[in-house]
Amino acid sequence: MANVAKKVSWSGRDRDDDEDGRAGETTPLLNGTGPGAAGGARQLTPSSFLRIGQLSNVDLNEDIHELTELPRQRPNEIPHNEKLLSLKYESLDYDNSENQLFLEEERRINHAAFRTVEIKRWVICAMIGILTGLVACFIDIVVENLAGLKYRVVKDNIDKFTAKGGLSFSLLLWATLNASVVMVGSVIVAFIEPVAAGSGIPQIKCYLNGVKIPHVVRLKTLVIKVCGVILSVVGGLAVGKEGPMIHSGAVIAAGISQGRSTSLKRDFKIFEYFRRDTEKRDFVSAGAAAGVSAAFGAPVGGVLFSLEEGASFWNQFLTWRIFFASMISTFTLNSVLSVYHGNAWDLSSPGLINFGRFDSEKMGYTIQEIPIFIFMGVVGGILGALFNALNYWLTMFRIRYIHRPCLQVVEAMLVAAVTATVGFVMIYCSRDCQPIQGSSVAYPLQLFCADGEYNSMATAFFNTPEKSVVNLFHDPPGSYNPMTLGMFTLMYFFLACWTYGLTVSAGVFIPSLLIGAAWGRLFGISLSYLTKGSIWADPGKYALMGAAAQLGGIVRMTLSLTVIMMEATGNVTYGFPIMLVLMTAKIVGDYFVEGLYDMHIQLQSVPFLHWEAPVTSHSLTAREVMSTPVTCLRRIERVGTVVDILSDTSSNHNGFPVVESNPDTTQVAGLRGLILRSQLIVLLKHKVFVERANLSLVQRRLKLKDFRDAYPRFPPIQSIHVSQDERECMIDLSEFMNPSPYTVPQEASLPRVFKLFRALGLRHLVVVDNRNEVVGMVTRKDLARYRLGKEGLEELSLAQT
């Protein structure tokens, strides 16, 4: 932390920040006990908030842009810390800029044209559903064939060497195959597209929250994601292919809705109206829901997942379109897989994983079992919290010591080899033999069992995780020895915890369900022993509840997960107990640590805004949290001044208040509007300015299409050449600025500012005094750095991590 500059004052912070470009600083906690407090503890008093920083670092009455302060050095990169917010993340412009161009276009569009736009939205949602379903089919078919080939080769080898000895060669073959496949999957992620690592759910949550995660919805990311998850599952890691489907659906949605591919440099000249962050966000929500729907065959669960975990902004029309995309996704997957499996008219494969039908008559539940289910929820919450805590320390270790791509690949190969070794040793040591008649085991290993029997431990380890889950749900009572389930749960728990966070594309849904199903079935067997084989102690039913409890304890989802589990089992009877289990697991888990996705968002130091401001933050006002000084521009500004401001490497402002200067005094008159960096760059690129001597001339006219064509990868200011003569020209910002930006008075409380910022999806919120003069700017990082900690309200440090 030695590289982080120390904060000078609270209200008048000398920070060169407007959005995403502020100097790092170590700040004290609000209770005065933080590392930045000078001389130990520092108690804040009301007088600490009185000094307000300079109004602007642009002299509005001079032609030459001068900084009013010496340039400060940016901090060096420092190690990740849970008390940091990273400066590298920018925000998305979810608020439409209602400038003259936008309003003129909207006024020209008649009712019929609006209906056409609405029809296009439905068409895009249908295309999202179809393509997401097809990608899910591709993943499923390729995994089934490659994994089947691997398991057959290893099984034949084990069968051969069991008879004549030398099983160590079988172990070596299994570990080598796993490590080789995972090596390829890890190499493409680590060296080509690191953002494709993991399930992608935290990244999509951040995107929908308004944070711009680099490369998160690129075509290259989708290709690496799909290939990576296939190789991870085939490589035998403790992962599932369902989580990455959510990221894949989001990337598909982001690409289709724009009507072009910036990666392939192809523009199809369609859907140009949707080329802005607001519209793209809505379609990404639909893509995430379609991904859940394809993964679990749960269209309603997909909509609720997008609502609960993803979308920060919602409306009624969006709900209906997202449900349409989800249903199309499920139907597409169902149709294609039915044809692939040879029964074209039998639509019985609604998702990548089908938990199978639970017979209500054989597996009903009684009122006496409700307390038992709640107890299972408590166990799931505790185990989930333990999983997250272990994964937290492991992730911190990886961030600090395994940050080089080559080391990440080596670690992934090591985990793959260890997973195969553990599986082999567990199968080798197990003497749990079951009769093979009537069994649904795909690759039965006989090993040291008698003829006509198979090794029960192999049904869990020697299979894809999805099929192992279904086996634990539906295998008849007596299919597993309690010792087998206990050892499997213990080993798989640590393997799954070690695996999540590797530089591979992988999900945590299925491993969590598998761990929970194993200990849930063990719980059911124990109950059966205690109740002398009572009919309600069916192990399959408790495997389902254990799976829900474990997954809820890890990811902390409630509403959407309840519906997903109901839809995946095809039985609404278990809705109430599943809901109880998930609520209990969430309450118990939240008491100890955060959910897995929120924890990883925090570890990446992302400025994520939750639904509400910290509950004890009413004592803070906009004056204390805003960024000052603010870089302002005149309504008619010199081109050289604009270029200098955009080229200033000491700051990376992305929004500039536009003010009207008074020629008689040095005082700024008042706020006239707000203009974005991206808009200024487009104006400079198209040279929309006139010579100083001919201010009466009309400058070149631009259309909204010019701005949409540059979206989303606006060129950097360094790529735009402005000659010395052009620097003396003038540029009129009136037509392009947003003349009605959202503002707050400097006395507004932090919760009020937070609610306005969060509900409207803002990127910049201008703070004004009682004369409508700009005194500061509130951005995402100004709000995200206030957090409720164990010792009260605390302020996070900002650093270039």
Coordinates of N, CA, C and O in Angstrom, one line a residue, residues 82-160:
E82 N -9.2 -6.4 -0.4 CA -10.7 -6.2 -0.3 C -11.1 -4.8 0.1 O -12.3 -4.4 0.0
K83 N -10.1 -3.9 0.5 CA -10.4 -2.5 0.8 C -10.1 -1.6 -0.3 O -9.9 -0.4 -0.1
L84 N -10.1 -2.1 -1.6 CA -9.7 -1.3 -2.7 C -10.8 -1.2 -3.7 O -11.6 -2.1 -3.8
L85 N -10.9 -0.1 -4.5 CA -11.7 -0.1 -5.7 C -10.7 0.2 -6.8 O -9.9 1.1 -6.7
S86 N -10.9 -0.5 -7.9 CA -10.0 -0.3 -9.1 C -10.4 0.8 -9.9 O -11.6 1.1 -10.2
L87 N -9.4 1.6 -10.4 CA -9.6 2.7 -11.3 C -9.8 2.3 -12.8 O -10.1 3.1 -13.6
K88 N -9.5 1.0 -13.1 CA -9.4 0.6 -14.5 C -10.8 0.3 -15.1 O -10.9 0.2 -16.3
Y89 N -11.9 0.3 -14.2 CA -13.2 0.0 -14.7 C -13.9 1.3 -15.0 O -14.1 2.1 -14.2
E90 N -14.4 1.4 -16.3 CA -15.2 2.5 -16.6 C -16.7 2.2 -16.5 O -17.1 1.0 -16.2
S91 N -17.6 3.2 -16.7 CA -19.0 2.9 -16.6 C -19.6 3.0 -18.0 O -19.0 3.4 -19.0
L92 N -20.8 2.4 -18.1 CA -21.6 2.4 -19.3 C -22.6 3.6 -19.3 O -23.1 4.0 -18.2
D93 N -22.9 4.2 -20.4 CA -23.8 5.3 -20.5 C -25.3 4.8 -20.7 O -25.8 4.8 -21.8
Y94 N -25.9 4.4 -19.5 CA -27.2 3.9 -19.6 C -28.3 5.0 -19.7 O -29.4 4.8 -20.1
D95 N -27.8 6.3 -19.5 CA -28.7 7.4 -19.6 C -28.6 8.0 -21.0 O -27.5 8.4 -21.4
N96 N -29.7 8.1 -21.7 CA -29.7 8.6 -23.1 C -29.4 10.1 -23.0 O -29.9 10.9 -22.2
S97 N -28.5 10.6 -23.9 CA -28.2 12.0 -24.0 C -29.2 12.7 -24.9 O -29.3 12.5 -26.1
E98 N -30.2 13.4 -24.3 CA -31.3 14.0 -25.0 C -30.8 15.4 -25.6 O -31.4 16.4 -25.3
N99 N -29.9 15.3 -26.5 CA -29.4 16.5 -27.2 C -30.4 16.8 -28.4 O -31.3 16.1 -28.6
Q100 N -30.0 17.9 -29.1 CA -30.9 18.3 -30.2 C -31.0 17.2 -31.3 O -32.1 17.0 -31.8
L101 N -29.9 16.6 -31.6 CA -29.9 15.5 -32.6 C -30.9 14.4 -32.2 O -31.7 13.9 -33.0
F102 N -30.8 14.0 -30.9 CA -31.7 12.9 -30.5 C -33.1 13.3 -30.5 O -34.0 12.5 -31.0
L103 N -33.4 14.5 -30.0 CA -34.8 14.9 -30.0 C -35.4 15.1 -31.4 O -36.6 14.8 -31.7
E104 N -34.6 15.6 -32.3 CA -35.1 15.8 -33.7 C -35.4 14.4 -34.3 O -36.4 14.3 -35.0
E105 N -34.5 13.4 -34.1 CA -34.8 12.1 -34.6 C -36.0 11.5 -34.1 O -36.9 10.9 -34.8
E106 N -36.2 11.6 -32.7 CA -37.4 11.1 -32.1 C -38.7 11.7 -32.6 O -39.7 11.1 -32.8
R107 N -38.6 13.0 -32.9 CA -39.8 13.7 -33.3 C -40.1 13.4 -34.8 O -41.3 13.4 -35.2
R108 N -39.1 13.0 -35.5 CA -39.4 12.6 -36.9 C -40.0 11.2 -37.0 O -40.7 10.9 -38.0
I109 N -39.8 10.4 -36.0 CA -40.3 9.0 -36.1 C -41.8 9.0 -35.8 O -42.2 9.5 -34.7
N110 N -42.6 8.5 -36.7 CA -44.1 8.5 -36.5 C -44.5 7.2 -35.8 O -43.6 6.3 -35.4
H111 N -45.8 7.0 -35.6 CA -46.3 5.9 -34.8 C -45.9 4.5 -35.5 O -45.5 3.6 -34.9
A112 N -46.0 4.5 -36.8 CA -45.7 3.3 -37.6 C -44.3 2.9 -37.4 O -43.9 1.7 -37.3
A113 N -43.4 3.9 -37.4 CA -42.0 3.7 -37.3 C -41.6 3.1 -35.9 O -40.8 2.2 -35.8
F114 N -42.3 3.6 -34.9 CA -42.1 3.1 -33.5 C -42.6 1.6 -33.5 O -42.0 0.8 -32.8
R115 N -43.7 1.3 -34.1 CA -44.1 -0.1 -34.2 C -43.1 -1.0 -34.9 O -42.9 -2.1 -34.4
T116 N -42.5 -0.5 -35.9 CA -41.4 -1.2 -36.6 C -40.2 -1.5 -35.7 O -39.7 -2.6 -35.6
V117 N -39.9 -0.5 -34.9 CA -38.8 -0.7 -33.9 C -39.1 -1.7 -32.9 O -38.3 -2.6 -32.5
E118 N -40.4 -1.7 -32.4 CA -40.8 -2.7 -31.5 C -40.8 -4.1 -32.1 O -40.4 -5.1 -31.4
I119 N -41.2 -4.2 -33.3 CA -41.2 -5.5 -34.0 C -39.7 -6.0 -34.1 O -39.4 -7.2 -33.9
K120 N -38.8 -5.1 -34.4 CA -37.4 -5.5 -34.5 C -36.9 -6.0 -33.1 O -36.1 -7.0 -33.1
R121 N -37.4 -5.4 -32.0 CA -37.0 -5.9 -30.7 C -37.4 -7.4 -30.5 O -36.7 -8.2 -30.0
W122 N -38.6 -7.7 -30.9 CA -39.1 -9.1 -30.8 C -38.3 -10.0 -31.7 O -38.0 -11.2 -31.4
V123 N -38.0 -9.5 -32.9 CA -37.2 -10.4 -33.9 C -35.8 -10.7 -33.3 O -35.3 -11.8 -33.3
I124 N -35.2 -9.6 -32.7 CA -33.9 -9.8 -32.1 C -34.0 -10.8 -30.9 O -33.1 -11.7 -30.8
C125 N -35.0 -10.7 -30.1 CA -35.2 -11.7 -29.0 C -35.3 -13.1 -29.5 O -34.8 -14.1 -28.9
A126 N -36.1 -13.3 -30.6 CA -36.3 -14.6 -31.2 C -34.9 -15.1 -31.7 O -34.6 -16.3 -31.4
M127 N -34.1 -14.3 -32.3 CA -32.8 -14.7 -32.8 C -31.9 -15.1 -31.7 O -31.1 -16.0 -31.7
I128 N -32.0 -14.3 -30.6 CA -31.1 -14.6 -29.4 C -31.5 -16.0 -28.9 O -30.6 -16.8 -28.6
G129 N -32.8 -16.3 -28.8 CA -33.2 -17.6 -28.3 C -32.7 -18.7 -29.1 O -32.2 -19.7 -28.7
I130 N -32.9 -18.5 -30.5 CA -32.5 -19.6 -31.4 C -31.0 -19.9 -31.3 O -30.6 -21.0 -31.2
L131 N -30.2 -18.8 -31.4 CA -28.8 -19.0 -31.4 C -28.2 -19.5 -30.1 O -27.3 -20.3 -30.1
T132 N -28.8 -19.0 -29.0 CA -28.4 -19.6 -27.7 C -28.7 -21.0 -27.6 O -27.9 -21.8 -27.1
G133 N -29.9 -21.4 -28.0 CA -30.2 -22.9 -28.0 C -29.3 -23.7 -28.9 O -28.9 -24.8 -28.5
L134 N -28.9 -23.2 -30.0 CA -28.0 -23.9 -30.9 C -26.6 -24.0 -30.3 O -26.0 -25.1 -30.4
V135 N -26.1 -23.0 -29.7 CA -24.8 -23.0 -29.0 C -24.9 -24.1 -27.9 O -23.9 -24.9 -27.7
A136 N -26.0 -24.1 -27.1 CA -26.1 -25.1 -26.1 C -26.1 -26.5 -26.6 O -25.5 -27.4 -26.1
C137 N -26.8 -26.7 -27.8 CA -26.8 -28.0 -28.4 C -25.4 -28.4 -28.8 O -25.0 -29.6 -28.6
F138 N -24.6 -27.5 -29.4 CA -23.3 -27.8 -29.9 C -22.4 -28.2 -28.7 O -21.7 -29.2 -28.7
I139 N -22.5 -27.5 -27.6 CA -21.7 -27.8 -26.4 C -22.1 -29.2 -25.9 O -21.2 -30.0 -25.6
D140 N -23.4 -29.5 -25.8 CA -23.9 -30.7 -25.3 C -23.4 -31.9 -26.1 O -22.9 -32.9 -25.6
I141 N -23.6 -31.8 -27.4 CA -23.3 -32.9 -28.3 C -21.7 -33.2 -28.3 O -21.3 -34.3 -28.2
V142 N -21.0 -32.1 -28.4 CA -19.5 -32.3 -28.4 C -19.0 -32.9 -27.1 O -18.2 -33.8 -27.1
V143 N -19.5 -32.4 -26.0 CA -19.1 -32.9 -24.7 C -19.5 -34.4 -24.5 O -18.7 -35.2 -24.1
E144 N -20.7 -34.7 -25.0 CA -21.1 -36.1 -24.9 C -20.2 -37.0 -25.6 O -19.9 -38.1 -25.2
N145 N -19.9 -36.6 -26.8 CA -19.0 -37.5 -27.7 C -17.6 -37.6 -27.2 O -17.0 -38.7 -27.1
L146 N -17.0 -36.4 -26.9 CA -15.6 -36.4 -26.5 C -15.4 -37.1 -25.1 O -14.5 -37.9 -24.9
A147 N -16.3 -36.8 -24.1 CA -16.3 -37.4 -22.8 C -16.5 -38.9 -22.9 O -15.8 -39.7 -22.3
G148 N -17.5 -39.3 -23.8 CA -17.8 -40.7 -24.0 C -16.6 -41.4 -24.5 O -16.2 -42.6 -24.0
L149 N -15.9 -40.8 -25.5 CA -14.7 -41.4 -26.0 C -13.6 -41.6 -25.0 O -13.0 -42.7 -24.8
K150 N -13.4 -40.6 -24.1 CA -12.4 -40.6 -23.1 C -12.7 -41.7 -22.1 O -11.8 -42.5 -21.7
Y151 N -14.0 -41.8 -21.6 CA -14.3 -42.7 -20.6 C -14.3 -44.2 -21.1 O -13.9 -45.1 -20.4
R152 N -14.6 -44.4 -22.4 CA -14.5 -45.7 -23.0 C -13.0 -46.2 -23.1 O -12.7 -47.3 -22.8
V153 N -12.2 -45.3 -23.5 CA -10.7 -45.6 -23.6 C -10.2 -46.0 -22.2 O -9.5 -47.0 -22.1
V154 N -10.5 -45.2 -21.2 CA -10.0 -45.4 -19.9 C -10.6 -46.7 -19.3 O -9.9 -47.5 -18.7
K155 N -11.9 -46.9 -19.5 CA -12.6 -48.1 -19.0 C -12.0 -49.4 -19.6 O -11.7 -50.3 -18.9
D156 N -11.8 -49.4 -20.9 CA -11.2 -50.5 -21.6 C -9.8 -50.8 -21.0 O -9.4 -52.0 -20.8
N157 N -9.0 -49.7 -20.8 CA -7.7 -49.9 -20.2 C -7.7 -50.5 -18.8 O -6.9 -51.3 -18.5
I158 N -8.6 -49.9 -18.0 CA -8.8 -50.4 -16.6 C -9.2 -51.9 -16.6 O -8.6 -52.7 -15.8
D159 N -10.2 -52.2 -17.4 CA -10.6 -53.6 -17.5 C -9.5 -54.6 -17.9 O -9.3 -55.7 -17.4
K160 N -8.7 -54.1 -18.8 CA -7.6 -54.9 -19.3 C -6.5 -55.2 -18.3 O -6.1 -56.3 -18.0

